[in-house]
Coordinates of C-alpha atoms in Angstrom, one line a residue:
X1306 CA 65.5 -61.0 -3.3
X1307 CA 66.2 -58.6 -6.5
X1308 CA 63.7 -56.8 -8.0
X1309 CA 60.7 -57.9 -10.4
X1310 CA 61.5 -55.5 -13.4
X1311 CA 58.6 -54.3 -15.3
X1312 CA 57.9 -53.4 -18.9
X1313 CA 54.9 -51.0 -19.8
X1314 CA 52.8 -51.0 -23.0
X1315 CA 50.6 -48.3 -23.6
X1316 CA 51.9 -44.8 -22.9
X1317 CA 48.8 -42.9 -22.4
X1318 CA 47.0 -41.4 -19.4
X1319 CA 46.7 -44.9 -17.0
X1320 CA 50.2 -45.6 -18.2
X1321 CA 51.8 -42.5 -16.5
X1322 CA 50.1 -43.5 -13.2
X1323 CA 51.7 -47.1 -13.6
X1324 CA 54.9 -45.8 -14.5
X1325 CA 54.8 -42.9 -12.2
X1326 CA 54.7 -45.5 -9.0
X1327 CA 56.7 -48.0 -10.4
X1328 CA 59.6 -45.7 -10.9
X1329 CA 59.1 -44.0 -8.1
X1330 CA 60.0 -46.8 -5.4
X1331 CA 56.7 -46.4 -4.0
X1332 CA 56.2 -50.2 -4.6
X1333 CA 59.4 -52.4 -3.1
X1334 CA 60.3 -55.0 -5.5
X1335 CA 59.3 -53.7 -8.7
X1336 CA 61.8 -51.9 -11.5
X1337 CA 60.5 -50.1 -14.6
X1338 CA 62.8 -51.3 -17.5
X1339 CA 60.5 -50.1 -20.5
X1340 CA 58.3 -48.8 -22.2
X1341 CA 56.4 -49.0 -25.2
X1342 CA 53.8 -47.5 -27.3
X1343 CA 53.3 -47.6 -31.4
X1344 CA 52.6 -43.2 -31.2
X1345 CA 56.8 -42.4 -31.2
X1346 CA 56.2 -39.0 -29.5
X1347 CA 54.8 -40.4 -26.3
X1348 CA 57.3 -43.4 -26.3
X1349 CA 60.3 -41.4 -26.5
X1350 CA 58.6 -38.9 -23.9
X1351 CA 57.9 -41.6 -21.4
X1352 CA 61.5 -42.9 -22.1
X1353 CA 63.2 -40.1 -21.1
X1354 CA 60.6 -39.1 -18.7
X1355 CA 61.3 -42.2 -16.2
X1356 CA 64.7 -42.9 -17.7
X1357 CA 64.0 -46.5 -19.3
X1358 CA 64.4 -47.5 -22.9
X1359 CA 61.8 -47.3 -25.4
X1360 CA 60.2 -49.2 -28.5
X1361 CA 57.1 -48.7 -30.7
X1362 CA 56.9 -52.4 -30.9
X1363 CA 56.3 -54.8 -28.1
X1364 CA 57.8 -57.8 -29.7
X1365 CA 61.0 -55.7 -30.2
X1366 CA 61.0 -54.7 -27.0
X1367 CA 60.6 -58.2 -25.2
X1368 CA 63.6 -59.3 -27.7
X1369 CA 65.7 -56.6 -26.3
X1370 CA 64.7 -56.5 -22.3
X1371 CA 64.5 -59.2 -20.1
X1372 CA 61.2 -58.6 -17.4
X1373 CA 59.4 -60.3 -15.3
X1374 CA 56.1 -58.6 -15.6
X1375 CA 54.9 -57.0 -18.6
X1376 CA 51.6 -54.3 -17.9
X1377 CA 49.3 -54.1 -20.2
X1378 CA 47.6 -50.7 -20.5
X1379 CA 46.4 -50.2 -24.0
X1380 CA 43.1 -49.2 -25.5
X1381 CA 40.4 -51.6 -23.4
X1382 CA 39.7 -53.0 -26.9
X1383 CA 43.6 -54.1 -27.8
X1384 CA 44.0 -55.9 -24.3
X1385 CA 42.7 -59.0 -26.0
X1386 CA 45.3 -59.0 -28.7
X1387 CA 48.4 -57.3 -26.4
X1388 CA 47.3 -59.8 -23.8
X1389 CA 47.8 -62.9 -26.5
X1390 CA 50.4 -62.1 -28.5
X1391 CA 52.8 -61.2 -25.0
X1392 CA 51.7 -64.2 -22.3
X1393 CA 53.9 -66.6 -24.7
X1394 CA 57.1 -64.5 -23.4
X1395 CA 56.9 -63.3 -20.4
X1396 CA 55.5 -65.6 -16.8
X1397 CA 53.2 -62.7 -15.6
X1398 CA 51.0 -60.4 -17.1
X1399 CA 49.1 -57.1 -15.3
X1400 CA 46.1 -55.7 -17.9
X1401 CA 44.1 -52.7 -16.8
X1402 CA 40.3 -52.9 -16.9
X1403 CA 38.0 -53.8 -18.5
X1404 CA 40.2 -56.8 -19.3
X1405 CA 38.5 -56.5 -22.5
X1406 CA 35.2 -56.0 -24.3
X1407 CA 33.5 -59.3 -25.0
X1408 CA 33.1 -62.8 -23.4
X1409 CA 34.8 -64.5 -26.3
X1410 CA 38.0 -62.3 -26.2
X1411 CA 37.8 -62.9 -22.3
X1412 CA 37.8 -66.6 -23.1
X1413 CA 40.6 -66.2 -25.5
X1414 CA 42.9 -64.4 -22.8
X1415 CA 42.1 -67.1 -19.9
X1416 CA 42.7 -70.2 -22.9
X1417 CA 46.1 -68.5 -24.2
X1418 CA 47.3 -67.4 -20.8
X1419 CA 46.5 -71.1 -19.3
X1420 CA 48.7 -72.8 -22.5
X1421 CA 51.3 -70.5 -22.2
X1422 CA 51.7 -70.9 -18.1
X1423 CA 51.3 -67.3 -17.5
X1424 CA 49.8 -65.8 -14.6
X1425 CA 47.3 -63.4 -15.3
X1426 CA 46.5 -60.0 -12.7
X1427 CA 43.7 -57.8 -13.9
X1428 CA 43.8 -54.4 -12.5
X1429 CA 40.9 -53.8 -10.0
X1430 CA 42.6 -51.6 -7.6
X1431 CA 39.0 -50.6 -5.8
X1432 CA 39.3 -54.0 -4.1
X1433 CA 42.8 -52.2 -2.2
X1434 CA 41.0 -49.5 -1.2
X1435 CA 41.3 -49.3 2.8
X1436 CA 37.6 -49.0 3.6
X1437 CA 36.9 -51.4 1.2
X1438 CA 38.7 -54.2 2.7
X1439 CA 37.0 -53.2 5.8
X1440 CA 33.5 -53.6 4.7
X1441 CA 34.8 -56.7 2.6
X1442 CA 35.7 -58.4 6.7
X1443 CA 32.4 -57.2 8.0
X1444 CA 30.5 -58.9 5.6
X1445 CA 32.7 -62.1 5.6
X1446 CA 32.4 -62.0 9.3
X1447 CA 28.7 -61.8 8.8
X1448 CA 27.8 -58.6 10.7
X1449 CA 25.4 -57.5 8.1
X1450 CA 23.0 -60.6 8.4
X1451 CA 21.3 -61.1 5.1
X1452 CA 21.7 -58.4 2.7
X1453 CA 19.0 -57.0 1.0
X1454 CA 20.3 -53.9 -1.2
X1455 CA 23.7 -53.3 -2.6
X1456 CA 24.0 -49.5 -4.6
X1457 CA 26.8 -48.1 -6.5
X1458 CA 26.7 -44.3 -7.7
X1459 CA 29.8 -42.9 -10.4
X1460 CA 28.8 -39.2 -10.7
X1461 CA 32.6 -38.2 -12.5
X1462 CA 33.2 -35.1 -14.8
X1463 CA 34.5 -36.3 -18.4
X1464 CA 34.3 -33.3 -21.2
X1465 CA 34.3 -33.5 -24.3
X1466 CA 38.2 -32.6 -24.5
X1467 CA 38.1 -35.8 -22.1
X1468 CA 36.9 -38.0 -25.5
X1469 CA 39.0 -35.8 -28.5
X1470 CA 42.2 -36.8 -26.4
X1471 CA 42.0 -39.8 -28.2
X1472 CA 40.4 -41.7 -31.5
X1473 CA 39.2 -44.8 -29.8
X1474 CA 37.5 -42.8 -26.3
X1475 CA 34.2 -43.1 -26.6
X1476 CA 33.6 -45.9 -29.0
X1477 CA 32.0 -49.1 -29.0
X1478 CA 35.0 -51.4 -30.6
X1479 CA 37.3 -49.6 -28.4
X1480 CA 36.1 -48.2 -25.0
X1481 CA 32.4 -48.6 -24.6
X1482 CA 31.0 -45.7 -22.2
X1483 CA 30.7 -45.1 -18.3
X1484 CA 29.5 -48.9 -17.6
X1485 CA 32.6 -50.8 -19.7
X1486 CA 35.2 -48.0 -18.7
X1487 CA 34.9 -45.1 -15.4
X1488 CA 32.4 -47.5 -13.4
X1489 CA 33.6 -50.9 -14.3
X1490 CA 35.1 -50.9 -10.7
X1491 CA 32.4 -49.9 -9.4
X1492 CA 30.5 -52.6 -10.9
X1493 CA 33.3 -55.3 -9.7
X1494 CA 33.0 -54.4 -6.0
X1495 CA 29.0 -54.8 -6.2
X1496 CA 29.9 -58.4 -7.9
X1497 CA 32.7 -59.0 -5.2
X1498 CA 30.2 -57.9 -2.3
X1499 CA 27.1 -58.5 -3.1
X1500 CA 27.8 -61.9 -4.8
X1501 CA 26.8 -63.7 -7.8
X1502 CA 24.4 -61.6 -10.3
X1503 CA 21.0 -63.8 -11.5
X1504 CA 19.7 -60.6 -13.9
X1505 CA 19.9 -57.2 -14.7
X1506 CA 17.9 -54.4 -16.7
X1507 CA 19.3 -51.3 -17.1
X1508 CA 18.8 -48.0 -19.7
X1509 CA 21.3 -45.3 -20.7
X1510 CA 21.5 -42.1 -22.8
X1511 CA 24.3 -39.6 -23.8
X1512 CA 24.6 -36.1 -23.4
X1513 CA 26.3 -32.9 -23.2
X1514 CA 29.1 -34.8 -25.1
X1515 CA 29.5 -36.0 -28.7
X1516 CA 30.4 -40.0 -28.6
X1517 CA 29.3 -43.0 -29.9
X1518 CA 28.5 -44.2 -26.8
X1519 CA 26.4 -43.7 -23.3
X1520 CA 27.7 -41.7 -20.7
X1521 CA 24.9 -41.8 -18.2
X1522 CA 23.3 -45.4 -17.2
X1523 CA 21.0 -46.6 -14.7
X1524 CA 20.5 -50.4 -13.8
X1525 CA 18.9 -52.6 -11.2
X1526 CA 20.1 -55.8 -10.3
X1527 CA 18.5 -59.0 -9.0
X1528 CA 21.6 -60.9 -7.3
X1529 CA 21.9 -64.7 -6.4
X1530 CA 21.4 -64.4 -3.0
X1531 CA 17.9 -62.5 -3.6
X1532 CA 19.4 -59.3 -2.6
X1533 CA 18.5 -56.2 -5.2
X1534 CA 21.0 -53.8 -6.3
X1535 CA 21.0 -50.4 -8.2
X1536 CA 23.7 -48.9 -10.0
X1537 CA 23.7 -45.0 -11.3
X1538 CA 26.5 -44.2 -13.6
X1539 CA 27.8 -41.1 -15.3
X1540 CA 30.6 -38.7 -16.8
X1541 CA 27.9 -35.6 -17.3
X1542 CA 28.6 -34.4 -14.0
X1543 CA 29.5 -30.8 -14.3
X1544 CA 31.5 -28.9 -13.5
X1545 CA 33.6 -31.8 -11.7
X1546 CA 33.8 -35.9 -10.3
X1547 CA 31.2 -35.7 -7.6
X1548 CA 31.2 -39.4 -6.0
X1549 CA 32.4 -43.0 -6.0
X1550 CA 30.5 -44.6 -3.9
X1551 CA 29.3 -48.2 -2.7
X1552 CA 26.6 -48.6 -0.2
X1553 CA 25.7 -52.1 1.5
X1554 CA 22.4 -52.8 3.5
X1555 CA 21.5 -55.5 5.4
X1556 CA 19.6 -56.8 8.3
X1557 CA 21.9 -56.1 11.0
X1558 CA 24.2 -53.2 9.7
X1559 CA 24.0 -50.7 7.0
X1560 CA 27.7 -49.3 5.5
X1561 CA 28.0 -46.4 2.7
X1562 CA 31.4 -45.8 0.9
X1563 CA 31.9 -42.6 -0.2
X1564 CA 34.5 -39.8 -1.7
X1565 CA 35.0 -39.6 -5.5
X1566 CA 37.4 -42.8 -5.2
X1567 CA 35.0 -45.5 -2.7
X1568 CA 37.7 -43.8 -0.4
X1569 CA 35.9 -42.5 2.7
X1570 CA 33.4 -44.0 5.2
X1571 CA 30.3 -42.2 5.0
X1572 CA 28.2 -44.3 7.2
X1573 CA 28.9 -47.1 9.6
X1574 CA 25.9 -49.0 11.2
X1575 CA 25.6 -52.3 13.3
X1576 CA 22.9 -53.4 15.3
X1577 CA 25.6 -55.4 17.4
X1578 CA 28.7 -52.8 17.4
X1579 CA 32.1 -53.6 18.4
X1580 CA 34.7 -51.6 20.0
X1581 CA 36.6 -51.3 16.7
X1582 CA 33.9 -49.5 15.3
X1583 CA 34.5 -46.4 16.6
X1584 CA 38.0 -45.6 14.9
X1585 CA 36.4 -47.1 11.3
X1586 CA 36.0 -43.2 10.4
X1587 CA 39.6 -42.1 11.5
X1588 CA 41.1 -45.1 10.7
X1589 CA 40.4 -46.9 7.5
X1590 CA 39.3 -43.6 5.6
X1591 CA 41.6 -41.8 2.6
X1592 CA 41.8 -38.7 1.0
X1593 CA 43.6 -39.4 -2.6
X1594 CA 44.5 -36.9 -4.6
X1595 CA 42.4 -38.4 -7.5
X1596 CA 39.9 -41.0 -8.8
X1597 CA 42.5 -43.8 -9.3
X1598 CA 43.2 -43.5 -5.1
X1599 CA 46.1 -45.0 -3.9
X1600 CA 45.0 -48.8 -4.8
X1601 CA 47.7 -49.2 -7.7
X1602 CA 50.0 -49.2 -5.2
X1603 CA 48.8 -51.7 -2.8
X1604 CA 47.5 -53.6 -6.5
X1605 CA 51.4 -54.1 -7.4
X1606 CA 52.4 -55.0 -3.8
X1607 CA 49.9 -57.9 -4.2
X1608 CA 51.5 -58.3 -7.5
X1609 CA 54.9 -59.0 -5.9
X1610 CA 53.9 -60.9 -2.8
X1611 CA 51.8 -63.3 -5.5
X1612 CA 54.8 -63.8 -7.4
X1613 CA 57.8 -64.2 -5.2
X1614 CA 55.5 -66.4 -2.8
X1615 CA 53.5 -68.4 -4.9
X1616 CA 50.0 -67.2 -3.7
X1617 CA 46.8 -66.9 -5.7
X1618 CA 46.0 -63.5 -7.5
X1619 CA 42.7 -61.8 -6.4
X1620 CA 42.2 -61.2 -9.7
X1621 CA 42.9 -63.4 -12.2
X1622 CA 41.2 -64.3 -15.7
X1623 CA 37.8 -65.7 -13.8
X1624 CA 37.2 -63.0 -12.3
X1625 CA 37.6 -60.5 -14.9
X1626 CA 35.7 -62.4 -16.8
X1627 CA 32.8 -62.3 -14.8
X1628 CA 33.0 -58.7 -14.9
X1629 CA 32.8 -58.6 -18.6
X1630 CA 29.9 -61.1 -18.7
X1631 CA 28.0 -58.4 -16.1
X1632 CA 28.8 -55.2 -18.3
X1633 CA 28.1 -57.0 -21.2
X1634 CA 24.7 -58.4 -19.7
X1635 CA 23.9 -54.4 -19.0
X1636 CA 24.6 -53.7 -22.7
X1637 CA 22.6 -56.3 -23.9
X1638 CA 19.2 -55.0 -21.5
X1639 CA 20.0 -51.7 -22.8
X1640 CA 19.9 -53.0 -26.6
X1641 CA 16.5 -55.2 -26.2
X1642 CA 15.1 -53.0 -23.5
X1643 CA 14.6 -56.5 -21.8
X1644 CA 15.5 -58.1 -18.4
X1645 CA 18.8 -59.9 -19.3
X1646 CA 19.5 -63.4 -16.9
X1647 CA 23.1 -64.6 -16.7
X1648 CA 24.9 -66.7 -18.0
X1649 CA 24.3 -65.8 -21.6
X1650 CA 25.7 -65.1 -25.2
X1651 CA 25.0 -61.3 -26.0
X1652 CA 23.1 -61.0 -29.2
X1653 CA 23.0 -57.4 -29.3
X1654 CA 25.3 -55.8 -27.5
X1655 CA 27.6 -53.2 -29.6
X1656 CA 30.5 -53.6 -26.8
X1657 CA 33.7 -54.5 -28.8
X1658 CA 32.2 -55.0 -32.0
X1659 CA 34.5 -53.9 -34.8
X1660 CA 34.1 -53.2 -38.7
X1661 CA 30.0 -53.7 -38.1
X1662 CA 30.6 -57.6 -37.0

């Protein structure tokens, strides 16, 4: 079967890392055949960096290349548009997170991606992650009885020559802060784990930074299930990332997720243990080299088994969406200083809002 050849938009810092394994041949069945970014300077370096052609305009580029996937790795507040204007040309579409900023641009992408037949994959590569998966079987198999408490803590390092890299870091119609961008994964695994969210109130501040934005948040969260959840968020770590972690209590069984990438097992508790429970630590733990982990990697490989076998994304414009609706819902408590109780239509929330509307 040849190879499902790949076109990037959006040269920037996420981009290298999708270009970087793409070309690489660390993912079998993918080609990099181009780039593409409106700043010429990092177009033409990526270009010649990974030896593809390059454009400053995406249309141009999908007139002049034939792909199978394009990647969409722009500003978090462009995926709407790139997301749009591309799905009528090409069959599948990767978008990094957030998959945008507001419900109505999330409804937008699932409407023009449905017309349009194109299959949408929203990056969430925490969901690869080794131990993870692992403590996603345990509680499908049930080991942890009813859970009660779900926790997520972001602790990352991100100075303020993090935010002058670019304009649109750090701003509501572009970025948001830590919730919408660093611990938006973080967020989707409690979500994926934990289950359906019934309300959340949360409160933020910024500091030791200048943006428009927060970069430390703290929220609790009242799930579905009756489970409570906590999540503690923030780039003012200093001097570097401190922790990614997940933790997961329940009656029967208590798992904590650790590292700066939710990449090693910290703790691994059943009240009824199985033999397989004693390699968890050597087995299903990683050491990456940085916060993305190695979960891009196994991302695109479920990228390519989707497409050349016809299975279901993980992913797809749902379930970003409901990941959205929760960050947004977090916004919207900060805002009021209220308990906010999904499903809802933010009022107040400054997440995506451009030109003051």
């Amino acid at each position: 079967m040849s190879s499902l050849k790949v076109a990037i938009v959006g040269c920037g810092r996420i981009g290298f890392k999708h270009c970087q394994i793409i070309s690489k041949g660390m993912i079998k069945g993918l080609e990099l055949v181009g780039v593409c970014d409106i700043n010429p300077l990092r177009a033409k370096e990526f270009g010649n960096s990974f030896n593809v052609p390059y454009f400053l305009d995406y249309f141009q580029m999908l007139s002049k290349i034939k792909c199978d996937i394009v990647s969409i790795l722009t500003e978090s507040g462009n995926h709407a548009k790139h997301t749009i204007d591309i799905c009528k040309y090409v069959k599948n579409i990767v978008v990094e997170k957030p998959m945008c900023l507001t419900l109505d641009d999330a409804d937008s992408i699932i409407e023009a991606c449905d017309k349009h037949g194109c299959r949408l994959f929203v990056v969430k590569q925490n969901r690869f992650n080794l131990p993870v998966l692992k403590l996603k079987e345990a509680i499908d198999k049930g080991r942890f009885g009813k859970i009660f408490l779900a926790t997520a803590r972001v602790r990352w390092c991100r100075t303020q020559e993090y935010y002058d890299m670019d304009a649109w870091r750090g701003t509501w119609a572009m970025d948001g802060g830590v919730l919408a961008n660093q611990a938006s994964h973080h967020i989707d695994l409690l979500q994926w784990l934990a289950g359906d969210v019934e309300s959340v109130f949360a409160k933020a501040s910024t500091t030791s930074v200048n943006i428009e934005t927060e970069n430390t948040a703290i929220a609790t969260i009242k799930f579905s299930s009756g489970a409570l959840g906590v999540i503690e968020a923030t780039t003012a770590t200093r001097p570097k990332d401190l922790e990614g972690s997940i933790s997961i209590l329940g009656e029967k069984g208590s798992v904590v997720i650790g590292g700066f990438a939710v990449n090693k097992i910290e703790q691994w508790e059943f009240v009824e243990k199985i033999t397989e429970d004693e390699e968890v630590f050597s087995k299903y733990s990683e050491n990456p080299p940085d916060v993305y982990g190695f979960g891009h990697i196994k991302f695109y490989e479920h990228v390519v088994d989707c497409i050349n076998n016809n299975k279901k994304q993980l992913i797809d414009g749902l379930e970003g969406r409901k990941n959205i609706e929760l960050i947004t819902a977090l916004y919207e408590s900060i805002e009021t200083g209220k308990e906010v109780f999904l499903k809802f239509r933010p009022k107040r929330c400054k997440l995506g809002v451009k030109n003051g509307t």
